[in-house]
């Protein structure tokens, strides 16, 4: 999966009832759009093309189609580093002044942090102050936040590659997240904190870092190599914070704080033919939490030839729920993202038609 982490949490959008769910893959576009990141509230997405141009495209909320199909509605910036080079494209940062976009730019032959924002209705892109030698920015997603944050990768004073964080417009706040290594972490909505995994002994465990207090808290202590951690407020648990993490790339653990201790309350493992799981992402819809993911028969996430499937799972240990969203067509599916149309949540994914050509498909969730 890419380093991008797009989610949508909604509780009041209309859904279409399905008497019997039938998995269906729907081709959206054969334009070479890789790693689109959605801004649900404004029905749009951002991405970077192979030439390094950053774009905004629109989504038709009724049909779920891209407008225009090539994703090139608004030109945002040039000179960005393509996904094929760095493994991640532009990301949204939500702020009280409106959404902005962060990405990696070429600064001559080096990487640097880029940022685009709207000024007088026009998108203006450029370098982020004191962002030289940094790359792969991930933004906080609190829409009313007057002090948004980003995390990103760079090298510390010992030339070791680490994860930093800073206030988006406050370069003086830059700080190394203790013990961190790429690919970094995800910001927790509603908290000035991020979750990430770090090496512990011969494995990896889940951690949370409070950027204001400077406190690193270990969240998991059980067996298994932890990756792809995500924390959110679960409506079915009274909006308590829960988190999930991928374990050994084969199952997903769900954790809840019980009597002050983070405790695994469920293990999610879809009944797929593929034993390996990638790219787990969160969907909260009509008061329930779901996880969607890629299932594969291969551990090789970089493969552009091994067919994969898209699955949806519930988190409730008392009501197990699994649904294969992709149809029976053999496709190489990667990097699923969610956008909620007027007919409910749709999962969009990148499909490699050949190792050199790709397309964007979507599949219904039936929710």
XYZ file of C-alpha atoms in Angstrom:
367
model
C 0.000 0.000 0.000
C 1.035 3.590 -0.266
C 1.690 5.750 2.739
C -1.579 7.444 2.338
C -4.291 6.994 4.837
C -7.675 8.270 3.635
C -10.878 7.620 5.692
C -14.394 8.948 5.992
C -16.412 8.903 9.186
C -20.076 9.722 8.721
C -23.317 8.858 10.433
C -26.107 10.545 8.545
C -25.716 9.909 4.819
C -28.414 8.099 2.839
C -27.857 4.435 1.973
C -29.424 2.069 -0.519
C -30.810 -1.166 0.858
C -29.650 -4.337 -0.813
C -31.798 -7.452 -0.357
C -28.893 -9.577 -1.533
C -25.373 -8.240 -1.885
C -23.732 -8.983 -5.221
C -20.049 -8.011 -5.512
C -19.530 -5.804 -8.543
C -16.411 -4.048 -9.791
C -17.154 -0.856 -11.722
C -14.533 0.734 -13.952
C -14.168 4.448 -13.185
C -11.302 5.460 -15.454
C -8.312 4.048 -17.272
C -6.449 7.311 -16.758
C -3.150 6.668 -14.917
C -4.375 8.037 -11.561
C -2.390 6.498 -8.707
C -3.036 7.026 -4.991
C -5.971 9.485 -5.117
C -6.741 10.950 -1.682
C -10.354 12.014 -1.090
C -11.742 15.120 0.584
C -15.225 13.777 1.346
C -16.809 17.067 2.439
C -15.930 18.747 -0.851
C -16.390 15.693 -3.127
C -12.906 15.834 -4.603
C -9.529 14.134 -4.578
C -5.892 15.089 -5.023
C -3.146 13.177 -6.799
C 0.153 13.592 -8.658
C 0.823 12.420 -12.196
C 4.005 10.811 -13.527
C 5.303 14.215 -14.683
C 5.132 15.590 -11.136
C 2.069 17.783 -11.616
C -0.310 17.926 -8.621
C -4.031 17.930 -9.455
C -7.477 18.115 -7.901
C -10.272 16.064 -9.445
C -13.959 15.983 -8.567
C -16.286 13.124 -7.627
C -19.934 13.086 -8.667
C -21.718 12.248 -5.415
C -24.680 10.735 -7.285
C -22.839 8.446 -9.701
C -19.508 8.033 -7.947
C -17.735 8.909 -11.203
C -14.688 11.124 -11.516
C -15.172 14.542 -13.121
C -13.298 14.868 -15.381
C -12.388 11.222 -15.951
C -8.674 12.058 -16.182
C -8.776 13.689 -12.716
C -7.348 16.954 -14.015
C -9.842 19.585 -12.910
C -7.523 22.005 -11.107
C -3.758 22.290 -11.575
C -2.221 22.786 -8.135
C 1.574 22.690 -8.533
C 4.455 21.313 -10.586
C 7.749 19.697 -9.653
C 6.312 17.177 -7.203
C 7.781 13.713 -6.724
C 5.587 11.031 -8.378
C 4.195 8.116 -6.403
C 6.258 5.691 -8.469
C 9.427 7.327 -7.100
C 8.582 7.910 -3.456
C 5.703 5.547 -2.690
C 3.244 8.243 -1.654
C 1.339 11.078 -3.277
C -0.253 14.320 -2.053
C -2.218 14.281 1.217
C -4.921 16.550 2.598
C -4.402 18.569 5.768
C -7.649 19.827 7.280
C -7.577 23.177 9.065
C -9.988 25.738 10.454
C -9.113 27.911 7.437
C -9.975 25.163 4.951
C -8.245 22.098 3.474
C -4.662 22.302 2.265
C -2.480 19.784 0.422
C 1.000 18.579 1.383
C 3.360 16.565 -0.794
C 7.012 16.023 -1.657
C 8.700 18.319 -4.182
C 12.012 18.163 -5.969
C 14.394 20.847 -4.700
C 16.996 20.486 -7.442
C 18.164 16.916 -6.823
C 16.887 16.728 -3.230
C 13.494 16.158 -1.671
C 11.628 18.906 0.160
C 8.187 19.397 1.659
C 5.601 21.065 -0.554
C 2.312 22.685 0.373
C -0.618 24.108 -1.591
C -3.479 26.232 -0.291
C -6.280 28.298 -1.732
C -5.776 32.053 -1.892
C -8.592 34.217 -3.265
C -10.097 31.116 -4.848
C -6.864 30.062 -6.575
C -4.699 27.123 -5.551
C -1.085 28.184 -4.991
C 1.665 25.610 -4.484
C 5.256 25.922 -3.348
C 7.856 24.823 -0.825
C 7.003 24.578 2.851
C 9.290 26.701 5.017
C 12.335 24.788 6.326
C 11.224 21.593 4.598
C 14.434 20.773 2.749
C 15.669 17.192 3.037
C 12.244 15.990 4.198
C 9.625 13.908 2.379
C 6.383 11.925 2.658
C 4.235 14.386 4.679
C 1.025 13.133 6.344
C -1.418 15.738 7.643
C -3.758 15.907 10.616
C -7.443 15.739 9.668
C -9.350 17.805 12.233
C -11.377 20.214 10.118
C -11.748 22.861 12.849
C -8.080 22.782 13.853
C -6.395 26.222 13.999
C -2.983 24.550 14.504
C -2.740 21.620 12.035
C 0.224 19.260 12.098
C 2.213 17.110 9.717
C 4.522 14.163 10.169
C 7.172 13.240 7.617
C 10.454 11.425 7.070
C 13.961 12.836 7.222
C 17.369 12.237 8.760
C 18.402 13.159 12.287
C 21.739 14.631 13.353
C 23.290 11.156 13.127
C 22.020 10.759 9.530
C 19.581 8.072 10.645
C 16.237 8.050 8.837
C 13.485 8.916 11.328
C 9.978 10.351 11.509
C 9.505 14.012 12.449
C 6.445 16.041 13.326
C 5.833 19.809 13.320
C 3.088 22.365 13.195
C 2.231 22.945 9.547
C 3.140 26.630 9.747
C 5.517 26.318 12.711
C 8.862 24.924 11.521
C 10.436 25.733 14.904
C 8.299 23.000 16.496
C 9.991 20.236 14.473
C 10.788 17.236 16.640
C 11.921 13.650 16.128
C 9.349 11.126 17.325
C 11.356 8.969 19.766
C 12.216 5.508 18.454
C 10.499 6.128 15.130
C 11.348 4.687 11.756
C 9.639 5.089 8.379
C 6.888 4.934 7.283
C 5.798 6.910 10.345
C 2.311 7.039 11.795
C -1.238 8.338 11.538
C -2.711 11.319 13.317
C -5.548 10.593 15.741
C -8.638 12.686 15.058
C -9.523 14.777 18.110
C -6.110 14.360 19.738
C -2.784 16.098 19.282
C -1.203 12.684 19.013
C -0.299 10.084 16.445
C -0.098 6.304 16.507
C 2.732 4.338 14.954
C 4.601 1.072 15.299
C 8.143 0.816 16.579
C 10.719 -1.904 16.943
C 10.669 -3.766 20.259
C 13.186 -6.587 20.467
C 12.902 -8.613 17.259
C 9.347 -7.462 16.545
C 7.233 -4.309 16.295
C 4.592 -3.003 18.712
C 2.005 -0.235 18.636
C 2.685 3.146 20.252
C 1.011 6.534 20.666
C 2.956 9.790 20.840
C 1.441 12.883 22.497
C 3.165 15.736 20.680
C 2.408 18.355 23.344
C 3.433 16.305 26.374
C 6.291 14.607 24.507
C 5.157 11.255 25.916
C 5.536 7.984 23.999
C 3.125 5.308 25.249
C 3.411 1.649 24.280
C -0.041 0.323 23.399
C 0.519 -3.346 22.544
C 2.599 -6.001 24.253
C 1.206 -9.202 22.722
C 2.897 -11.443 20.169
C 3.125 -10.557 16.492
C 4.716 -7.910 14.306
C 2.442 -4.870 14.281
C 1.948 -2.662 11.233
C -0.646 -0.212 9.876
C -2.073 1.059 13.176
C -5.137 3.326 13.329
C -6.989 4.895 16.302
C -10.512 6.318 16.135
C -13.628 7.083 18.182
C -15.973 4.114 17.836
C -19.680 5.086 18.008
C -20.738 1.566 19.059
C -18.583 1.999 22.189
C -19.905 5.414 23.166
C -17.245 7.173 21.077
C -14.441 5.656 23.128
C -11.095 5.548 21.392
C -10.260 2.131 19.961
C -7.434 1.152 17.656
C -6.649 -1.623 15.240
C -3.332 -2.893 13.938
C -2.251 -5.395 11.322
C -0.513 -8.376 12.942
C 2.042 -10.459 11.034
C 0.289 -9.283 7.845
C -2.282 -12.048 8.405
C -4.888 -10.701 10.861
C -6.100 -7.473 12.414
C -6.306 -6.952 16.166
C -8.946 -4.603 17.649
C -7.999 -3.027 20.996
C -10.018 -1.193 23.640
C -8.885 0.379 26.922
C -10.432 -1.663 29.759
C -9.692 -0.662 33.370
C -6.886 1.537 32.093
C -5.219 -1.206 30.053
C -5.290 -1.517 26.261
C -6.794 -4.958 25.679
C -7.381 -6.904 22.466
C -11.149 -7.436 22.187
C -11.338 -8.990 18.744
C -9.257 -10.489 15.944
C -10.390 -9.926 12.361
C -9.445 -12.444 9.670
C -11.607 -12.561 6.521
C -12.385 -16.035 5.104
C -10.529 -15.184 1.899
C -8.434 -17.427 -0.307
C -5.605 -14.977 0.278
C -3.864 -15.471 3.611
C -2.090 -12.113 3.598
C -3.738 -8.767 4.406
C -2.610 -5.305 3.295
C -3.734 -1.708 3.478
C -6.397 -1.900 6.222
C -8.443 1.300 6.415
C -11.327 2.523 8.568
C -14.918 3.292 7.613
C -17.432 4.559 10.197
C -20.927 4.621 8.763
C -24.356 4.923 10.377
C -23.061 4.287 13.872
C -20.856 1.279 13.118
C -17.155 0.788 12.476
C -15.781 -1.307 9.641
C -12.352 -2.150 8.284
C -11.728 -2.648 4.578
C -8.556 -4.222 3.240
C -6.731 -6.093 0.485
C -6.410 -9.898 0.715
C -3.659 -11.647 -1.249
C -2.126 -15.079 -1.710
C 1.317 -13.461 -1.730
C 3.315 -11.548 0.864
C 4.756 -9.399 -1.937
C 2.844 -6.130 -1.756
C 4.846 -4.697 -4.662
C 3.678 -7.380 -7.094
C 1.777 -6.106 -10.142
C 0.814 -9.595 -11.314
C -0.621 -11.451 -8.290
C -4.449 -11.132 -8.181
C -5.976 -9.747 -4.962
C -9.436 -9.112 -3.490
C -11.072 -6.340 -1.447
C -12.827 -7.294 1.814
C -14.947 -5.513 4.425
C -15.141 -6.589 8.077
C -16.996 -5.445 11.186
C -15.256 -4.977 14.526
C -17.918 -6.312 16.937
C -16.732 -9.608 18.507
C -20.365 -10.518 19.284
C -21.509 -10.113 15.672
C -18.822 -11.261 13.217
C -19.273 -9.698 9.791
C -17.240 -10.302 6.632
C -18.060 -9.378 3.047
C -16.009 -9.720 -0.122
C -16.566 -6.467 -1.996
C -14.672 -7.195 -5.206
C -16.164 -9.570 -7.725
C -14.752 -12.867 -9.001
C -12.786 -11.243 -11.814
C -9.065 -11.872 -11.446
C -7.483 -8.442 -10.899
C -4.403 -6.986 -9.227
C -6.115 -4.673 -6.719
C -4.240 -2.244 -4.452
C -4.597 0.790 -2.195
C -8.344 0.839 -1.384
C -9.896 4.182 -0.379
C -13.455 5.104 0.604
C -15.811 7.760 -0.721
C -19.442 7.969 0.382
C -21.837 8.575 -2.510
C -25.546 9.293 -2.258
C -26.041 5.506 -2.420
C -23.646 4.802 0.431
C -19.944 4.035 0.837
C -17.971 2.915 -2.192
C -14.464 1.500 -2.078
C -12.167 2.762 -4.834
C -9.007 0.883 -5.692
C -6.084 0.875 -8.089
C -6.007 -2.068 -10.501
C -2.994 -2.988 -12.593
C -4.337 -4.164 -15.954
C -0.753 -5.003 -16.910
C 2.439 -4.280 -14.958
C 2.676 -1.013 -16.920
C -0.965 0.097 -17.141
C -3.494 0.812 -14.417
C -7.098 1.861 -13.880
C -9.354 2.976 -11.042
C -12.317 0.767 -10.115
C -14.862 0.993 -7.350
C -17.062 -1.580 -5.647
C -20.184 -1.187 -3.541
C -20.218 -2.046 0.162
C -23.913 -2.890 0.450
C -24.173 -0.842 3.659
